[in-house]
Coordinates of C-alpha atoms in Angstrom, one line a residue:
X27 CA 0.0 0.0 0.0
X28 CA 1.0 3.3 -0.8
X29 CA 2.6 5.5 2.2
X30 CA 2.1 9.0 3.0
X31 CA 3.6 12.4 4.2
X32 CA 1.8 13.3 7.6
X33 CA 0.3 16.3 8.5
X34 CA 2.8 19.4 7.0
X35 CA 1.7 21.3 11.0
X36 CA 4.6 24.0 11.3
X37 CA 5.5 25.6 14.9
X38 CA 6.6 29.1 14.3
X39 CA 9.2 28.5 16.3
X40 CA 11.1 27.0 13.7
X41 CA 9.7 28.9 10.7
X42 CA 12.3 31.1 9.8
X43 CA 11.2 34.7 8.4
X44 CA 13.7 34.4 6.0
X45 CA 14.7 38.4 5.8
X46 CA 17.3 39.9 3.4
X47 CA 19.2 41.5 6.5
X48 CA 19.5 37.8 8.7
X49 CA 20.9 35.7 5.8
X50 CA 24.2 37.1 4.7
X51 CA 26.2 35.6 2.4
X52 CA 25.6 37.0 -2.1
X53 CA 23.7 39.9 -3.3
X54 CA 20.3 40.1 -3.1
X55 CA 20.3 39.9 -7.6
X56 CA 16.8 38.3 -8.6
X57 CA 16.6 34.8 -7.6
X58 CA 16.0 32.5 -10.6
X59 CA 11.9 31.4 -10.9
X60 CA 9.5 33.7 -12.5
X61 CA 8.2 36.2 -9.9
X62 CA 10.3 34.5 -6.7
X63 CA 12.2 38.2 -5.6
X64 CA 15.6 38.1 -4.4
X65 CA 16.6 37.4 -1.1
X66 CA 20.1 37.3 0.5
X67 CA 21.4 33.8 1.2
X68 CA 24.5 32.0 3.2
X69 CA 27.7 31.5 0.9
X70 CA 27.6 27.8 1.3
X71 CA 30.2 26.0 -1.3
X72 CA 28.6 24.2 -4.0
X73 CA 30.4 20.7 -4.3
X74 CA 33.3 20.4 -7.2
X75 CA 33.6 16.5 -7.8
X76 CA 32.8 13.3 -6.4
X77 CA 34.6 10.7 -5.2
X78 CA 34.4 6.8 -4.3
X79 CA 31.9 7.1 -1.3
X80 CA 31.8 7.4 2.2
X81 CA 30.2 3.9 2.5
X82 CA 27.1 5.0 3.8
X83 CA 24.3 8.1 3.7
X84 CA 22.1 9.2 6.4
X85 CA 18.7 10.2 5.0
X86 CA 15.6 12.5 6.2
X87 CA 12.8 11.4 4.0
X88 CA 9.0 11.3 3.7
X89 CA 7.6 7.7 4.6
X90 CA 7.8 5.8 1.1
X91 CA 11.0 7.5 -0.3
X92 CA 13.6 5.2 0.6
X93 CA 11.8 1.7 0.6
X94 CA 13.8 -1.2 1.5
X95 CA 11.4 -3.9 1.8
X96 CA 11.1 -3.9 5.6
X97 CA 7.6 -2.4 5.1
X98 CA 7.0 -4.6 1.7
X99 CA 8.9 -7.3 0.6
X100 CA 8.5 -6.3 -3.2
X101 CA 9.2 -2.9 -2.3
X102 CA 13.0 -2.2 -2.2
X103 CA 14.8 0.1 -3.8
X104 CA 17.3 0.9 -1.4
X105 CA 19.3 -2.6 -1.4
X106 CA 20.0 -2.3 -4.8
X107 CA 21.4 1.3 -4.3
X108 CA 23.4 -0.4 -1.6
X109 CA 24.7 -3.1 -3.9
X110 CA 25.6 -0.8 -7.1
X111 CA 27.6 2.2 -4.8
X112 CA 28.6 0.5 -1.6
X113 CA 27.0 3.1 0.3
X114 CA 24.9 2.1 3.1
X115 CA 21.4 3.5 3.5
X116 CA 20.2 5.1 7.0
X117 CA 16.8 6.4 6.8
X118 CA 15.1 8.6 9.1
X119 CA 11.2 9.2 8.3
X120 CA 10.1 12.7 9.3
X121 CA 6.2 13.1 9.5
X122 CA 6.1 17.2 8.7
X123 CA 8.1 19.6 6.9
X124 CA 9.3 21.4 10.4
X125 CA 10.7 17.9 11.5
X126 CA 12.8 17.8 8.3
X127 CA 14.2 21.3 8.9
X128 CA 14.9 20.6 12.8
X129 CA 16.8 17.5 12.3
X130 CA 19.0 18.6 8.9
X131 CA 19.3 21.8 11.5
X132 CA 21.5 18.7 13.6
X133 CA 24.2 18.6 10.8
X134 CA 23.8 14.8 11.4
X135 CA 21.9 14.0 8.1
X136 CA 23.2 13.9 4.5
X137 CA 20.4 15.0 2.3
X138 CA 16.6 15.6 2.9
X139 CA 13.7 15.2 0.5
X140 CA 12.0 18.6 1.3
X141 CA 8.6 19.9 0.1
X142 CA 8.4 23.4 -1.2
X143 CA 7.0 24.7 2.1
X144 CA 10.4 23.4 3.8
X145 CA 12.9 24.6 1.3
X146 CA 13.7 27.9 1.1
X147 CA 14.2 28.1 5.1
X148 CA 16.3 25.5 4.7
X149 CA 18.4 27.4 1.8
X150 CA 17.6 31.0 3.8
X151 CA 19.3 29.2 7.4
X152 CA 22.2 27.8 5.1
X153 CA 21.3 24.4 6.0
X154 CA 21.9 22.8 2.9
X155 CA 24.1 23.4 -0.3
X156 CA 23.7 24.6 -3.9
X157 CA 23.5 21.5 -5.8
X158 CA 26.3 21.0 -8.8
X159 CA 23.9 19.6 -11.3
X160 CA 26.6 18.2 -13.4
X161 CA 27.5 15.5 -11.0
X162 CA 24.6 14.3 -10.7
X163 CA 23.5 12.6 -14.5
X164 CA 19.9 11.6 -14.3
X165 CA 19.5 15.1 -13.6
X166 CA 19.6 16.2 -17.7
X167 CA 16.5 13.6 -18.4
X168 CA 14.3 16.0 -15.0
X169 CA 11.3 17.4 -17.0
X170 CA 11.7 20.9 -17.9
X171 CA 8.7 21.9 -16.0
X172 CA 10.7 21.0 -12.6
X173 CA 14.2 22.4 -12.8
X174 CA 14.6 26.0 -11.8
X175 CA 12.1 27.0 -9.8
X176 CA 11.2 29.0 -7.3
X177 CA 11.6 26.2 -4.2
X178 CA 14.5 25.0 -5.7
X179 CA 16.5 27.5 -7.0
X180 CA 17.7 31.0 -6.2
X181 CA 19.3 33.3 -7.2
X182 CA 20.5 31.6 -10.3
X183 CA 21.7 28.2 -8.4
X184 CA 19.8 25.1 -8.1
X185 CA 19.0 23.9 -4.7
X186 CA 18.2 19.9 -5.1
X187 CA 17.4 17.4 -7.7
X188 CA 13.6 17.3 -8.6
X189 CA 11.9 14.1 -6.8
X190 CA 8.0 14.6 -8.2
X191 CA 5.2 16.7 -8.3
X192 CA 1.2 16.3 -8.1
X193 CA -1.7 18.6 -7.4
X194 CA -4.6 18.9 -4.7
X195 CA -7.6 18.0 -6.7
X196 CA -11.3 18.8 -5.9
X197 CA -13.5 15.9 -5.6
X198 CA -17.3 14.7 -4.6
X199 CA -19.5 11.9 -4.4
X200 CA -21.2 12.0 -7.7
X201 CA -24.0 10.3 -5.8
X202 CA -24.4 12.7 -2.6
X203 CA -23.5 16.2 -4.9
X204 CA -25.9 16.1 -7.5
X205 CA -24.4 19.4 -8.9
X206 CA -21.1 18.8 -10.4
X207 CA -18.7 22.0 -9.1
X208 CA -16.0 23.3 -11.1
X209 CA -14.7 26.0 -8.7
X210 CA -13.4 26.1 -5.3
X211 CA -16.8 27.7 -4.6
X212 CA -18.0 24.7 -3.8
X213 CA -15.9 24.4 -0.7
X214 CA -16.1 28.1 0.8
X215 CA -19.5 28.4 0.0
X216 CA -20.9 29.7 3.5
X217 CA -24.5 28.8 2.6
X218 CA -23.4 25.3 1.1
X219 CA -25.9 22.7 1.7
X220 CA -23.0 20.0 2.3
X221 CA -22.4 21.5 5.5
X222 CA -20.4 18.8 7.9
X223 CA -19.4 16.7 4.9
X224 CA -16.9 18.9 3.9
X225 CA -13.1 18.2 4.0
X226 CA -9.9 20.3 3.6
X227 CA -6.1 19.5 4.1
X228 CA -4.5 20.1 7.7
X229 CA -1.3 22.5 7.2
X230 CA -0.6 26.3 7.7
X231 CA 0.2 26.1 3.5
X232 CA -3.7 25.6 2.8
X233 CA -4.2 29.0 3.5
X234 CA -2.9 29.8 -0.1
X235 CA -5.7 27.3 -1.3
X236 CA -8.1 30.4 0.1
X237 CA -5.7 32.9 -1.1
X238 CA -5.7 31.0 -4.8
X239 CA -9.8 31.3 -4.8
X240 CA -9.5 34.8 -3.7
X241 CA -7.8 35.8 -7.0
X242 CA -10.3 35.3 -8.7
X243 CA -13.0 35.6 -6.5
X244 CA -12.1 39.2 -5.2
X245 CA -10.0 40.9 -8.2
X246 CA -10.0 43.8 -6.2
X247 CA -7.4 42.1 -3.2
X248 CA -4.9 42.2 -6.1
X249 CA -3.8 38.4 -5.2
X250 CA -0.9 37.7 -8.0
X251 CA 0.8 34.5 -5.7
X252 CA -1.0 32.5 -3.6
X253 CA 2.1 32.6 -1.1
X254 CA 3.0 35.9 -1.4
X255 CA 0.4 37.4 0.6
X256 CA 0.7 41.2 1.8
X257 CA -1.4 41.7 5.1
X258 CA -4.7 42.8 3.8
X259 CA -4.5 40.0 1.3
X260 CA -3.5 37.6 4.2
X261 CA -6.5 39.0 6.5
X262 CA -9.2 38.0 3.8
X263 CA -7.6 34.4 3.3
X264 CA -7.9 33.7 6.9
X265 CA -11.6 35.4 6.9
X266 CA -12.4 33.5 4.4
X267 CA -11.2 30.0 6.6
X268 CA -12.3 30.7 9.6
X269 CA -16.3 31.0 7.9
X270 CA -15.2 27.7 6.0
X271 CA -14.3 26.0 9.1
X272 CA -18.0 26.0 10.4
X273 CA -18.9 23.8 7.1
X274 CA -15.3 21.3 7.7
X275 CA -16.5 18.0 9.3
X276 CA -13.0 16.8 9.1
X277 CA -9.7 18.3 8.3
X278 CA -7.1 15.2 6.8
X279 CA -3.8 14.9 6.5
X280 CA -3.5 11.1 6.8
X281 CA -4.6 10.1 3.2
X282 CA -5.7 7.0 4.8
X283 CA -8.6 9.0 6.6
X284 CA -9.6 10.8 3.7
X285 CA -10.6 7.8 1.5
X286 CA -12.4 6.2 4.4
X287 CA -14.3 9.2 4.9
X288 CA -14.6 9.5 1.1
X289 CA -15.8 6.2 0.6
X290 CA -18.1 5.9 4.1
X291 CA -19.8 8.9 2.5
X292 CA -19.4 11.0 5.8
X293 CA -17.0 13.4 3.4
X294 CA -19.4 14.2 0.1
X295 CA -16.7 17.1 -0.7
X296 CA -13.0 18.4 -0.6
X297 CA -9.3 19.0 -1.1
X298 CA -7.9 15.7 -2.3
X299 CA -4.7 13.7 -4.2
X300 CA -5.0 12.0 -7.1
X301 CA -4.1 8.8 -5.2
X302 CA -7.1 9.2 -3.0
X303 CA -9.5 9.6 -5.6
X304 CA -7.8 6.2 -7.0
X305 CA -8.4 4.5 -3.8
X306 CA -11.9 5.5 -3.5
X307 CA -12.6 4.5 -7.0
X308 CA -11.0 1.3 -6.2
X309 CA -13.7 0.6 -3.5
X310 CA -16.4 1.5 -5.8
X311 CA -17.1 4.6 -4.2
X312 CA -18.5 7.0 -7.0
X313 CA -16.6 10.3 -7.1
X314 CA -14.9 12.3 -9.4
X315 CA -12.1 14.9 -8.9
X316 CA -10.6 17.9 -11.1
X317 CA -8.0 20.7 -11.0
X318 CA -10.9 23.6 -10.8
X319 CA -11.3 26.9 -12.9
X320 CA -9.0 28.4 -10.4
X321 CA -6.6 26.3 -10.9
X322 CA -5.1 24.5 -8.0
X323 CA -2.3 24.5 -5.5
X324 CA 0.2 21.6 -5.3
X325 CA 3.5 20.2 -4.0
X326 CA 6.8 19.1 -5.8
X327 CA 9.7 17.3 -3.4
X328 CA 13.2 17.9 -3.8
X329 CA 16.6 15.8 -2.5
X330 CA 19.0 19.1 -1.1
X331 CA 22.0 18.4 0.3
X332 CA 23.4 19.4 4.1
X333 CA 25.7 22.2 4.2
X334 CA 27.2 20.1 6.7
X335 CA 27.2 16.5 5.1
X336 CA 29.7 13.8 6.5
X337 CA 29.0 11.6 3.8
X338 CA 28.4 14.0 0.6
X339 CA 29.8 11.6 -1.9
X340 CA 27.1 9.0 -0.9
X341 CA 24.6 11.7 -1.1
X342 CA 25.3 12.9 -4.7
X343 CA 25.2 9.0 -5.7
X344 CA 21.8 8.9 -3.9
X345 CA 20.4 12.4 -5.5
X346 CA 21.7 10.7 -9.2
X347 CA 20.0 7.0 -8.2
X348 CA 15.9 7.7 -7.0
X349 CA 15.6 9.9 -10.0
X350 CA 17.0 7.1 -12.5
X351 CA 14.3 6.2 -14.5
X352 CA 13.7 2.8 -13.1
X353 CA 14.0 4.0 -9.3
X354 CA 12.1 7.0 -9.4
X355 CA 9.3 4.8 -11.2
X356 CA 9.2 2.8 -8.8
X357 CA 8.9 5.7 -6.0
X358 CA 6.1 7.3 -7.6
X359 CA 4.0 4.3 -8.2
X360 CA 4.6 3.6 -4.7
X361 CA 3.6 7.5 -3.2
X362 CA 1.6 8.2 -5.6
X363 CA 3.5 11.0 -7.4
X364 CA 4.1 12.1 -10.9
X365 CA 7.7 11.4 -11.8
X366 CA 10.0 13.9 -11.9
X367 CA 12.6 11.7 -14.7
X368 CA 11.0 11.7 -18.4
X369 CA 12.3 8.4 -18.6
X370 CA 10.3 7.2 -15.3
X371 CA 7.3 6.5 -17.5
X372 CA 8.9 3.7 -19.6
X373 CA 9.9 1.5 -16.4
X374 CA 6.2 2.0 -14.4
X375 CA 4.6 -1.8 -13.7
X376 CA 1.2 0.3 -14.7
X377 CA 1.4 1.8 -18.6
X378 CA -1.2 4.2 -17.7
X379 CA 0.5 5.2 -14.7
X380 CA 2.0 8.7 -15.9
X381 CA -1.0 9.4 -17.9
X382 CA -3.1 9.2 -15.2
X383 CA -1.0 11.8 -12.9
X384 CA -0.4 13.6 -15.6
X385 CA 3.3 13.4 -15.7
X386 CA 4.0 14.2 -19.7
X387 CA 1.2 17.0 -19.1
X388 CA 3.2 20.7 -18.7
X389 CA -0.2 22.3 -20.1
X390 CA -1.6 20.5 -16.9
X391 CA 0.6 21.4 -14.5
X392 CA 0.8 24.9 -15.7
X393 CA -2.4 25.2 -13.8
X394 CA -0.7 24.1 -10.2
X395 CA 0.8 26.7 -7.9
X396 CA 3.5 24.3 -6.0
X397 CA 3.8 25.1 -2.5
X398 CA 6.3 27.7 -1.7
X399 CA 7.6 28.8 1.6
X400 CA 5.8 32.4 2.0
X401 CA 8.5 35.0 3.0
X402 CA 8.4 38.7 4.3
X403 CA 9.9 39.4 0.7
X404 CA 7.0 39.2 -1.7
X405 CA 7.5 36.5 -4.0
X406 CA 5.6 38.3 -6.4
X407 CA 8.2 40.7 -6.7
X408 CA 6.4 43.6 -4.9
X409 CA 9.0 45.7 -2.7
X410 CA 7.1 48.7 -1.6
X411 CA 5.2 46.1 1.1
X412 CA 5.9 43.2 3.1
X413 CA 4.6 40.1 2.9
X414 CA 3.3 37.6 5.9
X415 CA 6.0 35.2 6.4
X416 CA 5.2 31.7 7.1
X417 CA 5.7 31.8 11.1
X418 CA 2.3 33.9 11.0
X419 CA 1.0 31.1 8.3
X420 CA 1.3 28.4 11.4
X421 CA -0.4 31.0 14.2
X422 CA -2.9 32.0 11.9
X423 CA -3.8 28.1 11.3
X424 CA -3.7 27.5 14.9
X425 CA -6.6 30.2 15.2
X426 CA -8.6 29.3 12.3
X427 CA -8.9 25.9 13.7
X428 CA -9.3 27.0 17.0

């Protein structure tokens, strides 16, 4: 069965405001990513070459990314890795994006697989590296759609090695919503007639799913970037989810959850993954799920590397071997992910695999605003205001939910 990232619950304790005058380090020149804004970051070397291997790498990754049959037999793609570099594999699972950052923080792990709400606090706190792309191979077959963006790149350098990507889908029972919605509407709706059988994600971020609707929904906020939110624009977000929250019956962030809920018909509408909906089809349950008018907001994962590695040469070798095309197939198939390798979609057990997440599918994905950690610099590229950083993101949650 397919395993999951837990809740991404931040404490703004460790949410790191990111500010041009705390980083040090190069100029502030625009960061590469359309929109992102420059921000000053730590002069942390960028590796030159690679050597034999340390003979082993010590992980932080989401639960399915570094497989190695304890949890399924036929799932293992660690030993292999083992086998071909001679580079043991230590694995610690982190179950949200503030764990990650705390314990690469440590300088005891090699490489993390952060989400896009982790990653530019870890680049900001010069906690891991710029990447040297040309030592890691695999990387030239990454789809175009992945490489250089604003999570994973600034100022010009890449950050990590693109892991996969997918999108947070709207979906109802076909049976129970006799209306099919094609907006987020559907789910801030304060007169909705679903109310108590409505489900949203658990995690500070899904306040730019509110901030997404709003850009279309209220022109007049002036909402360019879902995550760079000025304070006005961030005031009507969280307006906007603390009416929703009286129509939430559950909030998920344990997939599992969410298709029972789904298929139990207790949940008729909500914020899902692609894998979910697959799940619930799987048991029959009737539902269908779509990226809205709106558009959507989504995640993409990328390996980074510790400023501080003990074992860099292992963790290059590791970067280069989950996004080989028969590796990273078997990771996505396994999460549930789009692919981030080209390749990947020739080596999947399922043929349809990549067309049903949409992996080949840039016009698709053009639609998805990843998740990006929100900083006091507007992403948008604004510099005559200040934007709510993401420690506010995890207070304001705390109070919407309250």
């Amino acid at each position: 069965m397919w395993s999951t990232r837990m809740a991404l619950a931040a404490a703004a304790a460790l949410a790191i405001g990111l500010t041009a005058a705390g980083c040090g380090g190069e100029s502030g020149d625009k960061a590469t990513g359309a929109g992102q804004g420059g921000f000053r970051v730590p002069d942390v070397p960028m590796q030159k070459s690679l050597g034999k291997g340390e003979g082993q790498v010590n992980l932080v990754a989401w639960a399915g990314y570094a497989e190695d049959g304890s949890n399924d037999k036929s799932v293992d793609w660690v030993h292999p890795f083992e086998k071909q570099t001679g580079c043991k594999v230590n694995t610690k699972i982190a179950g949200t994006s503030d764990e990650m950052v705390a314990l690469m923080k440590t300088g005891q792990y090699d490489a993390v697989s952060a989400s896009g709400d982790a990653s530019l606090r870890l680049i900001a706190s010069g906690t891991v590296a710029p990447v040297n792309t040309a030592l890691v191979p695999n990387y030239a077959d990454i789809f175009a759609g992945l490489k250089n963006k604003p999570w994973n790149s600034v100022n010009g350098k890449a950050y990590g090695i693109p892991h996969g990507r997918g999108a947070n889908l709207l979906m109802w029972r076909t049976d129970k919503v006799k209306q099919a919605p094609d907006s987020w509407g559907a789910v801030f709706d304060q007169n909705s007639p679903y109310k108590g059988k409505i489900t949203a994600y658990d995690s500070p971020i899904y306040i730019a799913d509110a901030a997404l609707y709003l850009m279309s929904a209220r022109p007049e906020l002036g909402i360019k970037n879902p995550y760079a939110l000025d304070q006005k624009q961030f005031d009507a977000a969280v307006a906007l989810l603390k009416t929703q929250r009286g129509l939430v019956g559950e909030y998920w962030s344990d997939y599992t959850k969410a298709v029972q809920s789904f298929k139990s018909g207790d949940t008729v509408l909500g914020t899902t993954w692609q894998v979910i909906t697959n799940y619930v089809e799987a048991a029959k349950a009737p539902v269908e799920a779509i990226v809205p008018k709106e558009g959507s907001t989504g995640w993409s994962d990328t390996w980074m590397v510790g400023a501080k590695a003990q074992h860099p040469d292992c963790a290059y070798q590791w970067m280069n071997y989950i996004v080989s095309p028969k590796a990273n197939a078997q990771v996505a198939e396994w999460f549930g992910e789009a692919p981030a390798n080209a390749k990947a979609c020739q080596e999947t057990s399922d043929k349809k695999f990549c067309d049903t997440f949409h992996a080949t599918d840039e016009n698709y994905f053009s639609k998805i605003r990843f998740w990006t950690t929100p900083i006091a610099q507007c992403l948008d590229g604004r510099k005559d205001v200040k934007c709510v950083d993401y420690s506010k993101w995890t207070q304001a949650w705390t109070a919407i939910k309250g």
